[in-house]
XYZ file of C-alpha atoms in Angstrom:
753
model
C 93.348 54.745 -55.444
C 92.156 56.160 -52.127
C 94.621 55.778 -49.261
C 93.557 55.211 -45.631
C 97.067 54.519 -44.361
C 97.216 57.867 -42.596
C 94.750 56.536 -40.012
C 97.175 53.729 -39.113
C 99.856 55.129 -36.837
C 103.124 53.597 -35.727
C 104.137 54.840 -32.291
C 106.746 53.869 -29.657
C 103.837 52.369 -27.714
C 102.760 50.150 -30.626
C 100.581 50.307 -33.734
C 97.382 52.342 -33.533
C 94.699 51.628 -36.170
C 91.939 54.265 -36.235
C 90.465 53.100 -39.547
C 88.242 50.255 -38.280
C 86.625 50.716 -34.873
C 85.103 47.570 -33.367
C 81.651 46.788 -31.983
C 80.660 44.445 -29.164
C 78.194 44.030 -26.213
C 74.924 42.168 -25.785
C 71.835 42.271 -23.619
C 68.809 40.097 -22.918
C 65.453 41.271 -21.541
C 62.482 39.003 -20.836
C 59.037 40.258 -19.966
C 56.782 39.131 -17.152
C 55.129 36.397 -19.217
C 58.452 34.605 -19.820
C 59.944 35.232 -16.390
C 59.660 32.782 -13.494
C 59.415 35.766 -11.138
C 56.243 37.038 -12.781
C 58.048 40.283 -13.576
C 60.663 41.398 -16.146
C 64.359 40.486 -15.886
C 67.073 42.480 -17.667
C 70.625 41.236 -18.217
C 73.067 43.761 -19.633
C 76.454 42.831 -21.026
C 78.539 45.881 -21.995
C 81.802 45.050 -23.767
C 84.655 47.441 -23.096
C 87.556 45.048 -23.463
C 89.466 43.198 -20.745
C 91.737 45.147 -18.437
C 93.331 44.717 -15.045
C 92.294 46.827 -13.255
C 89.025 46.852 -15.185
C 88.028 49.904 -17.197
C 84.393 49.776 -16.038
C 83.540 50.800 -12.495
C 80.392 49.985 -10.510
C 79.171 52.826 -8.340
C 76.150 54.523 -6.758
C 75.001 58.127 -6.946
C 72.722 59.799 -4.410
C 71.488 63.377 -4.308
C 68.178 65.145 -3.714
C 67.173 64.267 -7.309
C 69.334 61.242 -8.218
C 69.388 57.728 -6.793
C 71.124 55.420 -9.273
C 73.526 52.517 -9.333
C 75.425 50.876 -12.180
C 78.473 51.015 -14.405
C 80.491 53.873 -15.814
C 84.007 54.795 -16.809
C 86.270 56.074 -14.015
C 87.327 59.666 -14.535
C 84.830 60.131 -17.384
C 81.351 59.228 -16.193
C 79.696 61.658 -13.839
C 76.456 59.680 -14.201
C 75.517 56.002 -14.216
C 75.663 55.044 -17.890
C 74.268 51.508 -17.566
C 72.348 50.579 -14.451
C 69.175 51.198 -12.484
C 67.201 53.537 -10.288
C 64.683 52.516 -7.642
C 62.012 51.945 -10.337
C 63.666 50.626 -13.493
C 66.873 49.429 -15.168
C 68.478 50.021 -18.551
C 71.391 48.783 -20.645
C 72.880 49.236 -24.124
C 74.812 47.755 -27.039
C 76.559 49.402 -29.979
C 74.240 50.108 -32.912
C 76.349 50.349 -36.114
C 73.667 52.279 -38.014
C 74.298 54.771 -40.785
C 74.867 58.285 -39.463
C 77.992 58.998 -41.532
C 78.266 59.666 -45.268
C 81.417 59.720 -47.355
C 82.048 62.697 -49.629
C 84.673 62.786 -52.372
C 86.086 66.310 -52.565
C 87.556 67.541 -55.847
C 90.786 69.280 -54.934
C 91.693 72.668 -56.353
C 94.162 75.540 -55.945
C 92.897 79.090 -55.427
C 95.377 80.449 -57.980
C 93.938 78.212 -60.687
C 97.008 76.000 -61.001
C 96.476 72.224 -61.453
C 95.719 70.554 -58.106
C 97.692 67.649 -56.647
C 96.899 65.072 -53.996
C 98.395 67.443 -51.397
C 96.257 70.489 -52.316
C 94.532 72.061 -49.330
C 91.497 73.526 -51.131
C 88.411 71.803 -52.535
C 85.485 72.653 -54.817
C 82.148 73.349 -53.124
C 79.140 75.030 -54.780
C 81.366 76.433 -57.521
C 84.014 77.948 -55.226
C 87.525 76.806 -54.292
C 87.240 76.601 -50.480
C 90.142 76.230 -48.010
C 90.266 73.257 -45.667
C 90.414 73.902 -41.960
C 93.840 72.479 -40.969
C 95.223 72.008 -37.472
C 98.427 70.358 -36.242
C 98.773 68.780 -32.806
C 102.364 68.227 -31.669
C 101.954 66.065 -28.571
C 105.632 65.979 -27.598
C 105.962 69.766 -27.941
C 102.860 70.393 -25.848
C 104.014 68.128 -23.023
C 107.850 68.121 -23.054
C 109.473 65.513 -20.889
C 106.176 63.771 -20.025
C 105.656 61.572 -23.082
C 108.048 59.231 -24.919
C 109.907 60.799 -27.824
C 108.947 59.851 -31.352
C 105.189 60.308 -31.058
C 103.851 61.460 -34.447
C 102.320 64.857 -35.079
C 98.590 64.592 -35.645
C 97.307 66.737 -38.499
C 93.549 67.211 -38.750
C 91.945 68.611 -41.907
C 88.271 69.404 -42.313
C 86.022 70.333 -45.211
C 82.462 71.603 -44.945
C 81.415 67.965 -44.652
C 83.835 66.758 -42.010
C 87.346 65.461 -41.340
C 89.534 64.331 -44.222
C 90.295 60.628 -43.816
C 92.081 59.828 -47.089
C 93.585 61.321 -50.254
C 94.165 59.868 -53.697
C 93.035 60.104 -57.304
C 89.960 59.044 -59.226
C 91.307 58.526 -62.705
C 93.597 61.525 -62.979
C 91.501 63.767 -60.698
C 93.116 64.488 -57.288
C 90.583 64.032 -54.506
C 90.261 64.021 -50.747
C 87.757 61.850 -48.905
C 85.822 63.343 -45.989
C 83.169 61.970 -43.698
C 80.068 63.881 -42.665
C 78.716 62.809 -39.281
C 75.259 63.864 -38.136
C 76.389 64.259 -34.519
C 79.290 66.652 -35.136
C 79.050 69.469 -32.580
C 76.358 67.524 -30.700
C 78.596 65.034 -28.911
C 77.393 66.015 -25.429
C 73.669 65.799 -26.239
C 73.362 62.137 -25.123
C 74.266 63.191 -21.590
C 70.813 64.768 -21.311
C 69.055 61.426 -21.755
C 71.433 59.696 -19.337
C 70.810 62.449 -16.771
C 67.047 61.970 -17.076
C 67.442 58.219 -16.563
C 69.513 58.858 -13.444
C 66.829 61.262 -12.191
C 64.181 58.509 -12.416
C 62.196 60.310 -15.122
C 61.580 57.211 -17.283
C 58.750 55.786 -15.171
C 57.202 53.962 -18.159
C 58.426 52.429 -21.377
C 56.928 55.308 -23.356
C 58.815 57.793 -21.179
C 62.028 55.872 -21.854
C 61.534 55.948 -25.636
C 60.591 59.642 -25.584
C 63.655 60.624 -23.536
C 66.037 58.911 -25.942
C 64.367 60.299 -29.029
C 64.689 63.804 -27.599
C 68.461 63.901 -27.261
C 70.322 60.607 -27.625
C 72.172 60.784 -30.926
C 74.645 57.908 -30.526
C 73.981 54.844 -32.692
C 73.169 52.473 -29.850
C 70.549 49.901 -28.849
C 68.955 50.686 -25.491
C 66.668 48.339 -23.573
C 64.638 49.020 -20.451
C 62.615 47.175 -17.847
C 60.465 48.233 -14.934
C 58.363 45.962 -12.748
C 55.702 45.326 -15.395
C 56.931 46.249 -18.883
C 59.966 46.212 -21.155
C 60.942 48.610 -23.930
C 63.542 49.209 -26.628
C 64.787 52.227 -28.546
C 67.496 52.627 -31.156
C 69.497 55.769 -30.510
C 70.928 57.949 -33.222
C 70.457 60.944 -35.501
C 69.716 59.779 -39.039
C 69.796 62.227 -41.965
C 67.296 62.558 -44.782
C 69.404 61.951 -47.860
C 68.676 63.102 -51.397
C 66.517 60.587 -53.258
C 69.202 59.853 -55.867
C 71.936 59.095 -53.290
C 72.782 55.526 -52.338
C 73.572 55.536 -48.586
C 76.120 52.741 -49.108
C 78.191 54.617 -51.702
C 80.287 57.830 -51.662
C 78.951 60.977 -53.324
C 80.693 64.033 -54.734
C 81.240 66.834 -52.263
C 80.712 69.588 -54.816
C 77.321 70.594 -53.369
C 74.760 68.677 -55.419
C 74.446 65.723 -52.987
C 73.854 67.436 -49.651
C 71.433 66.169 -47.008
C 67.903 67.545 -47.126
C 67.155 70.690 -45.134
C 64.334 71.573 -42.763
C 62.356 74.815 -42.678
C 65.212 76.510 -40.781
C 67.740 75.570 -43.442
C 69.443 73.023 -41.191
C 70.045 69.337 -41.888
C 66.809 67.333 -41.614
C 66.660 64.023 -39.751
C 64.271 61.077 -39.450
C 61.444 61.579 -36.966
C 61.141 59.504 -33.807
C 58.364 57.433 -35.410
C 60.757 56.393 -38.193
C 63.526 55.132 -35.885
C 63.169 51.586 -34.417
C 61.523 51.404 -30.998
C 59.046 49.181 -29.183
C 57.190 49.161 -25.871
C 55.804 45.909 -24.405
C 56.605 43.756 -27.466
C 54.199 40.926 -28.205
C 57.089 38.453 -28.068
C 57.764 39.527 -24.463
C 61.462 39.504 -25.325
C 64.220 41.929 -26.297
C 67.732 40.920 -27.284
C 70.663 42.609 -28.957
C 74.139 41.459 -29.882
C 75.002 44.297 -32.277
C 72.553 42.878 -34.833
C 70.146 44.775 -37.099
C 67.691 46.704 -34.884
C 64.659 46.237 -37.173
C 63.782 44.607 -40.516
C 64.866 46.752 -43.437
C 66.936 49.122 -41.288
C 70.139 50.234 -43.007
C 73.618 49.498 -41.713
C 76.584 51.831 -41.612
C 78.963 51.884 -44.565
C 81.426 49.756 -42.574
C 78.897 47.096 -41.538
C 78.625 44.196 -44.009
C 77.776 41.499 -41.500
C 74.016 41.932 -41.081
C 72.511 39.019 -42.946
C 70.487 35.848 -42.602
C 72.807 34.511 -39.909
C 74.019 36.586 -36.982
C 75.295 35.658 -33.544
C 72.201 37.277 -32.027
C 70.242 34.249 -33.207
C 72.023 32.107 -30.612
C 70.510 33.918 -27.641
C 67.117 34.572 -29.204
C 66.506 30.923 -30.069
C 67.614 29.864 -26.596
C 65.082 32.158 -24.924
C 62.156 31.396 -27.239
C 62.863 27.695 -26.727
C 62.161 27.985 -22.995
C 58.554 27.455 -21.757
C 56.858 30.721 -20.847
C 56.954 31.645 -17.200
C 60.070 29.556 -16.455
C 63.112 31.773 -17.089
C 64.932 32.512 -13.853
C 67.749 35.051 -13.456
C 70.208 32.157 -13.308
C 68.838 30.659 -16.520
C 69.128 34.008 -18.304
C 72.809 34.235 -17.370
C 73.295 30.650 -18.544
C 71.741 31.500 -21.920
C 74.242 34.318 -22.419
C 77.146 32.150 -21.245
C 76.184 29.169 -23.419
C 75.873 31.375 -26.499
C 79.284 32.816 -25.649
C 80.879 29.363 -25.935
C 79.102 28.412 -29.175
C 80.834 28.380 -32.554
C 78.336 30.125 -34.834
C 79.607 28.254 -37.905
C 79.445 24.877 -36.193
C 75.942 25.555 -34.902
C 74.359 26.627 -38.196
C 76.688 25.971 -41.169
C 78.220 22.597 -40.294
C 74.781 20.849 -40.398
C 74.281 22.164 -43.951
C 77.694 20.812 -45.005
C 76.759 17.436 -43.528
C 73.474 17.359 -45.448
C 75.241 18.163 -48.716
C 77.816 15.400 -48.302
C 76.065 12.651 -46.345
C 74.659 10.825 -49.397
C 77.812 10.819 -51.486
C 79.276 7.454 -52.363
C 82.793 8.677 -53.134
C 83.836 9.639 -49.624
C 87.147 8.318 -48.408
C 87.826 7.021 -44.912
C 89.298 10.362 -43.827
C 86.334 12.252 -45.297
C 83.854 10.085 -43.418
C 85.707 10.466 -40.120
C 85.886 14.259 -40.511
C 82.126 14.356 -41.066
C 81.491 12.064 -38.081
C 83.495 14.372 -35.828
C 81.624 17.423 -37.102
C 78.268 15.665 -36.676
C 78.942 14.734 -33.052
C 80.192 18.222 -32.203
C 77.251 19.968 -33.896
C 74.755 17.673 -32.146
C 76.240 18.712 -28.787
C 75.812 22.403 -29.594
C 79.142 23.150 -31.321
C 80.776 24.440 -28.126
C 84.366 25.699 -27.985
C 84.768 24.559 -24.408
C 87.657 23.185 -22.381
C 85.586 21.605 -19.645
C 88.423 19.825 -17.849
C 90.909 22.703 -18.121
C 93.609 20.657 -19.832
C 94.251 23.325 -22.487
C 92.406 21.352 -25.220
C 88.861 21.911 -26.367
C 86.586 19.003 -25.460
C 85.959 18.311 -29.152
C 89.320 19.610 -30.311
C 89.415 17.660 -33.594
C 85.997 18.942 -34.707
C 86.912 22.513 -33.758
C 90.118 22.223 -35.770
C 88.219 20.870 -38.786
C 85.697 23.719 -38.672
C 88.461 26.313 -38.407
C 90.424 24.811 -41.303
C 87.320 24.314 -43.470
C 85.940 27.843 -43.273
C 88.152 29.745 -45.728
C 88.317 26.940 -48.332
C 84.523 26.682 -48.097
C 84.040 30.413 -48.771
C 86.423 30.304 -51.712
C 84.851 27.123 -53.105
C 81.424 28.780 -53.084
C 82.219 32.247 -54.400
C 85.560 32.301 -56.253
C 84.330 30.507 -59.427
C 81.576 33.125 -59.772
C 82.917 36.478 -58.530
C 86.672 35.943 -58.341
C 88.564 36.445 -55.111
C 85.946 37.070 -52.349
C 88.652 38.731 -50.237
C 88.140 41.875 -52.303
C 84.794 42.368 -50.551
C 85.311 44.597 -47.464
C 84.142 41.836 -45.140
C 86.469 39.582 -43.216
C 86.000 35.861 -43.771
C 85.792 35.105 -40.072
C 85.671 37.100 -36.859
C 87.434 34.217 -35.105
C 87.797 33.664 -31.338
C 90.783 35.608 -30.058
C 92.464 37.043 -26.994
C 90.148 40.094 -27.069
C 87.047 37.941 -26.518
C 84.374 39.176 -28.930
C 83.878 36.958 -31.998
C 81.436 36.087 -34.802
C 80.144 39.660 -34.991
C 80.830 40.138 -38.683
C 81.994 37.729 -41.372
C 80.773 35.620 -44.304
C 78.369 33.736 -42.016
C 75.111 34.911 -43.578
C 76.390 34.631 -47.140
C 77.584 31.023 -46.736
C 74.537 30.015 -44.695
C 72.039 31.460 -47.206
C 73.749 29.995 -50.247
C 74.058 26.481 -48.841
C 70.423 26.509 -47.698
C 69.322 27.581 -51.159
C 71.459 24.888 -52.785
C 69.705 22.371 -50.525
C 66.295 23.723 -51.561
C 65.414 25.105 -48.115
C 63.024 28.075 -48.002
C 64.520 31.525 -47.365
C 62.743 34.761 -46.560
C 65.300 36.856 -48.391
C 67.350 34.724 -50.788
C 70.282 36.020 -52.797
C 69.836 36.578 -56.536
C 71.223 33.163 -57.438
C 72.899 30.014 -56.099
C 76.636 30.685 -56.076
C 77.792 27.311 -54.817
C 78.592 25.146 -57.837
C 77.942 27.971 -60.273
C 79.893 29.925 -62.872
C 79.735 33.584 -63.911
C 77.104 32.618 -66.503
C 75.092 29.943 -64.710
C 73.671 29.412 -61.235
C 74.813 26.497 -59.134
C 72.950 23.324 -58.267
C 72.893 20.909 -55.347
C 75.079 18.356 -57.094
C 77.690 20.841 -58.280
C 77.673 22.513 -54.866
C 78.286 19.169 -53.165
C 81.364 18.688 -55.351
C 82.747 22.087 -54.359
C 82.082 21.524 -50.654
C 83.801 18.136 -50.751
C 86.773 19.774 -52.436
C 86.928 22.330 -49.590
C 86.657 19.574 -46.963
C 89.580 17.689 -48.487
C 91.652 20.851 -48.734
C 91.044 21.476 -45.024
C 92.030 17.890 -44.247
C 95.271 18.215 -46.195
C 96.153 21.433 -44.360
C 95.492 19.872 -40.942
C 97.422 16.712 -41.788
C 100.462 18.754 -42.841
C 100.200 21.011 -39.800
C 100.244 18.171 -37.255
C 103.634 17.389 -35.733
C 104.500 14.804 -36.895
C 102.208 14.947 -39.968
C 99.164 12.730 -39.428
C 96.282 11.834 -41.734
C 94.122 10.738 -38.787
C 91.436 13.384 -37.990
C 91.368 12.280 -34.339
C 94.962 13.501 -34.007
C 94.117 17.037 -35.117
C 93.649 19.696 -32.434
C 92.644 23.314 -31.994
C 94.755 25.233 -29.490
C 92.444 26.468 -26.736
C 95.354 28.110 -24.977
C 96.105 30.421 -27.911
C 92.559 31.798 -27.735
C 92.522 32.559 -24.022
C 91.389 36.103 -23.232
C 94.245 38.345 -22.094
C 93.751 41.186 -19.643
C 95.580 44.330 -20.674
C 97.918 46.109 -20.328
C 100.352 43.414 -19.182
C 98.410 40.290 -20.291
C 99.465 38.593 -17.033
C 95.884 37.539 -16.267
C 94.112 35.250 -18.749
C 90.864 33.303 -18.844
C 89.091 30.717 -21.014
C 87.866 32.217 -24.287
C 84.211 33.139 -24.244
C 82.267 35.416 -26.556
C 80.925 37.444 -23.686
C 80.837 40.964 -22.316
C 83.312 42.648 -20.013
C 80.805 42.568 -17.185
C 77.170 41.699 -16.595
C 74.475 43.701 -14.863
C 71.386 41.732 -13.796
C 68.241 43.414 -12.507
C 65.070 41.594 -11.509
C 61.773 42.698 -9.993
C 59.955 40.580 -7.437
C 61.365 37.382 -5.985
C 61.487 33.755 -7.098
C 58.731 31.757 -5.438
C 56.594 34.863 -4.993
C 54.376 34.798 -8.055
C 51.523 37.343 -7.818
C 48.227 36.043 -6.387
C 46.215 34.162 -9.017
C 49.298 33.610 -11.178
C 48.351 36.513 -13.449
C 51.799 36.847 -14.905
C 51.790 33.213 -15.907
C 48.643 33.964 -17.939
C 46.600 31.057 -16.580
C 43.468 32.250 -18.331
C 40.119 30.562 -18.800
C 39.728 32.383 -22.118
C 42.297 32.545 -24.875
C 40.044 35.188 -26.432
C 36.511 36.587 -26.090
C 34.866 39.456 -27.940
C 31.836 40.772 -29.797
C 31.197 42.077 -33.307
C 27.799 43.784 -33.751
C 26.267 43.114 -37.183
C 23.117 45.189 -37.317
C 20.353 43.234 -35.561
C 22.728 40.346 -34.850
C 25.881 39.942 -32.773
C 28.785 37.589 -33.400
C 30.258 36.425 -30.102
C 33.883 35.291 -30.203
C 34.627 32.487 -27.753
C 38.057 30.858 -27.803
C 38.436 28.871 -24.565
C 41.726 27.735 -23.106
C 42.557 24.151 -24.086
C 39.031 23.556 -25.415
C 37.330 24.092 -22.023
C 33.672 25.178 -22.004
C 32.664 28.767 -21.273
C 29.204 29.789 -20.058
C 27.800 32.809 -21.900
C 24.813 34.924 -20.714
C 23.231 38.185 -21.892
C 22.232 40.560 -19.072
C 20.039 43.649 -19.384
C 21.500 46.411 -17.181
C 19.557 49.494 -18.301
C 16.953 51.024 -20.567
C 17.703 54.153 -22.544
C 16.569 56.288 -19.605
C 17.447 54.472 -16.383
C 19.643 51.633 -15.086
C 18.168 48.270 -14.122
C 19.128 46.892 -10.733
C 19.695 44.061 -10.288
C 20.676 43.086 -13.802
C 18.211 40.802 -15.578
C 19.393 37.742 -17.498
C 17.487 37.788 -20.782
C 19.361 35.060 -22.697
C 21.485 32.089 -21.716
C 23.608 30.611 -24.473
C 24.801 27.659 -22.420
C 28.357 26.362 -22.281
C 30.251 27.168 -25.448
C 33.533 26.034 -26.963
C 33.482 28.134 -30.150
C 32.205 31.414 -31.557
C 28.555 31.903 -32.516
C 26.062 34.509 -33.784
C 22.700 35.383 -32.239
C 19.762 37.686 -32.956
C 16.568 38.258 -30.981
C 13.826 40.596 -32.180
C 12.213 40.482 -28.736
C 15.058 42.360 -27.089
C 14.214 45.953 -26.229
C 16.481 48.932 -26.822
C 18.822 49.622 -23.936
C 22.126 48.582 -22.371
C 23.349 44.991 -22.121
C 26.343 43.053 -20.806
C 27.621 39.760 -22.222
C 28.997 37.722 -19.323
C 31.535 34.939 -19.870
C 32.247 32.471 -17.057
C 34.862 29.739 -16.960
C 37.535 28.123 -14.810
C 41.206 28.981 -14.576
C 43.851 26.251 -14.818
C 43.926 26.021 -11.018
C 40.117 25.639 -10.773
C 39.302 29.195 -9.651
C 36.371 30.979 -11.309
C 36.992 33.555 -14.020
C 34.489 36.138 -15.292
C 34.708 38.552 -18.239
C 32.172 41.242 -19.191
C 31.659 43.101 -22.475
C 29.096 45.876 -22.953
C 26.608 46.318 -25.821
C 23.926 48.868 -26.636
C 20.765 48.157 -28.623
C 19.354 51.223 -30.322
C 16.663 51.241 -33.005
C 16.740 47.444 -33.017
C 20.442 47.355 -33.917
C 23.382 46.414 -31.696
C 26.381 48.678 -31.111
C 29.655 47.971 -29.331
C 30.412 50.515 -26.598
C 33.240 51.608 -24.324
C 35.229 49.161 -22.178
C 33.795 48.507 -18.736
C 36.572 46.146 -17.712
C 40.357 46.118 -18.047
C 42.848 43.398 -17.254
C 46.617 43.219 -17.025
C 48.711 40.082 -17.498
C 51.207 41.319 -14.909
C 51.711 43.906 -12.234
C 50.009 44.713 -8.952
C 46.688 45.602 -10.605
C 45.141 42.484 -12.144
C 41.572 43.598 -12.943
C 39.489 46.755 -12.798
C 35.773 46.702 -13.697
C 32.751 48.973 -13.530
C 30.442 45.937 -13.828
C 27.975 47.895 -15.954
C 28.207 50.519 -18.718
C 25.568 52.669 -16.952
C 24.842 53.941 -13.436
C 22.411 56.241 -11.647
C 19.239 55.898 -9.623
C 19.496 52.748 -7.510
C 22.588 51.530 -9.392
C 25.663 53.029 -7.666
C 28.811 54.162 -9.419
C 31.233 51.489 -8.164
C 34.657 50.385 -9.403
C 36.020 46.986 -8.360
C 39.761 46.288 -8.300
C 41.704 43.058 -7.924
C 45.254 43.502 -6.643
C 47.846 40.745 -6.771
C 49.979 42.363 -4.078
C 50.092 45.344 -1.745
C 50.001 48.586 -3.745
C 49.182 52.280 -3.530
C 46.015 53.089 -5.512
C 44.200 56.276 -6.542
C 41.163 56.887 -8.790
C 39.897 59.916 -10.690
C 36.555 60.496 -12.434
C 36.297 63.093 -15.183
C 33.427 64.333 -17.322
C 34.459 66.098 -20.500
C 38.010 66.349 -19.161
C 36.913 68.062 -15.930
C 37.720 66.346 -12.628
C 34.433 65.594 -10.808
C 35.360 62.865 -8.278
C 38.593 61.603 -6.745
C 39.582 58.763 -4.452
C 42.890 59.858 -2.996
C 45.867 57.493 -2.997
C 45.879 54.847 -0.313
C 47.690 51.568 0.208
C 45.607 48.412 -0.265
C 46.491 44.771 0.265
C 46.088 41.929 -2.256
C 42.534 40.838 -3.108
C 39.268 42.478 -4.198
C 38.469 46.105 -3.352
C 35.433 48.189 -4.311
C 35.487 51.990 -4.508
C 32.057 53.686 -4.567
C 31.380 57.254 -5.695
C 28.347 59.289 -4.780
C 25.957 59.584 -7.728
C 24.300 62.750 -6.466
C 25.764 65.805 -8.181
C 27.025 63.907 -11.232
C 25.450 65.158 -14.443
C 24.077 62.847 -17.117
C 26.559 61.675 -19.742
C 29.793 59.730 -20.073
C 32.277 59.656 -17.186
C 35.895 58.516 -17.599
C 37.601 56.648 -14.760
C 41.404 56.542 -14.422
C 42.822 53.933 -12.022
C 46.410 54.630 -11.014
C 48.559 52.070 -9.232
C 52.162 52.840 -8.333
C 54.527 51.055 -10.688
C 51.957 50.219 -13.383
C 50.326 52.024 -16.260
C 47.049 53.851 -15.687
C 43.956 51.833 -16.681
C 40.889 53.670 -18.003
C 37.173 52.830 -18.109
C 34.032 54.674 -19.116
C 30.467 54.537 -17.741
C 27.361 56.620 -18.514
C 25.184 58.413 -15.958
C 21.527 57.906 -16.951
């Protein structure tokens, strides 16, 4: 038996449990395509408990190199930990990933005598090594300033880390130590926070790079600037030996050490192997201490990542909103609504109802319990006291769900695996006076098993159906229904006996909303309605409501869902996917021979108005440079044009460099060269469309060497053309970089003939 009791201290100030640290916090980030402002919105919700006065402090920092505002911890934070600069904002949640391994140390005595549980030496690489042992006597260090009776704190370390338990395996005395990848590197994360405060993360890629360089805390960090969003999972993750299971302890005798790099130091996963994302296709980032990426491993203490997690509440709410409609107020409402939702009532109660609804042996009490659950679940399964009378609005249904949960878990799993309480996972992270709830529990296990019993598809099902099963046989829908009904009746009996006076009427049962009110420490004088929400919220938006960029670019009102070309020798397949089935005019323009540009461009083929993709070939076409032009109408009736370049050489078509770039959002909407070639009478001109006033600069390079530059200047919204002198430019490809403050650089290429 391995004993962790030494991490649970009894002091004159109360019990102190250091064995199970908690995890909280959430954040929501929507990109420009989902936002009603046409630009990203970020809502951070750090959870640091509830105190009066509050433990988080909002403040600003200004210096020659720092201009930041946000939250930090008074007396500890010299920088803004969660907040914004003038160009971007960031926030975080706890990560709970696996950066700690447990080593079982075989104890020994240097004189060769038999070891005991109290021995202070351990076996490592064939030697009997001494533990590093230190004693901290708080009362002796600070006489007269602390209450008497505080315990001495004794810290022991092996080569792997601090000793957290002692005991025996069989008759072998052992100590248990934990190796943490960040030991001795605790201050490294301050470097990344400093760089954020110094406004060095101008783009999402910069943000990810900064955190990969130094941030070794297991945390989820999200970011937004005025045109893009990004995510990175912080941490320092070791490369373990192939034979080691990261979820299980290993011997500390030297054969199971982490892999080493070329310098002989511990090796860690590269930045490419740690979850991160810039400008996600979903245009959404959310975190509520859930798994950061599919297949990513949890820490040894995290058993709650499964098919059902509280993070699903906020993600489904956001994806259920029409794109381009989420306001800052709506984003806050999403977080608040999820904070009042009972995760079990939202996702598990409907499965219970489906299992029992067709049974013919239900009693009157059974049917009424199910009716109450059905009504509550249909309304969103909220634990809400809307009228402030101290009772939840659907108090009977809440009481039924609370009473049903443990009997339901035991009915599903006990007949197969014995007592499920032996698994190191609490049955329910119930609402409580500390606020945070439903972070870890049997939610995914119950949800997955009931869905499988019902025959619903699952991406990652368990090995068998437990509900209704035995150790030798899997369960079935019918047998599972029997077990669930048994659990429902057990819950009803418990509630009937609990009511004063005892009552068999489900409408008389209540859940005590007052007992779950959040209490503000240290005196608990202040309280508030329970809500599964953060300590504070930090909202940052870019742009203003009612000021959508010109042309509605961020709302993606496009004439073309998709256009493109695929050269196939002497033929070309033209991809045309119009918006909502509208027709798109397609023309082929000749813009140059192999030796000189053609001005004006000559239309050599007209393919008419198209609604689907097609393939063409034409032996009469000469070698040279061509542009496929697509013309259609936007949703508001304005004209839209797209251009793609082709080259015909030796009678065969070839796709060439981009001559046009577009952005869904941001100040720069479109940049185009109009033609893949220039020279002679065809000037070298770049046309820009800006959605709002912005500072713009252009550079032209040939072979990496700067040959032309249009210095930065501020331009208003609309079309602008920048012309470069052709004289002096050598023949060959020229790369154009268009830089607009606050957006990513867009690049084109054109050839001087």
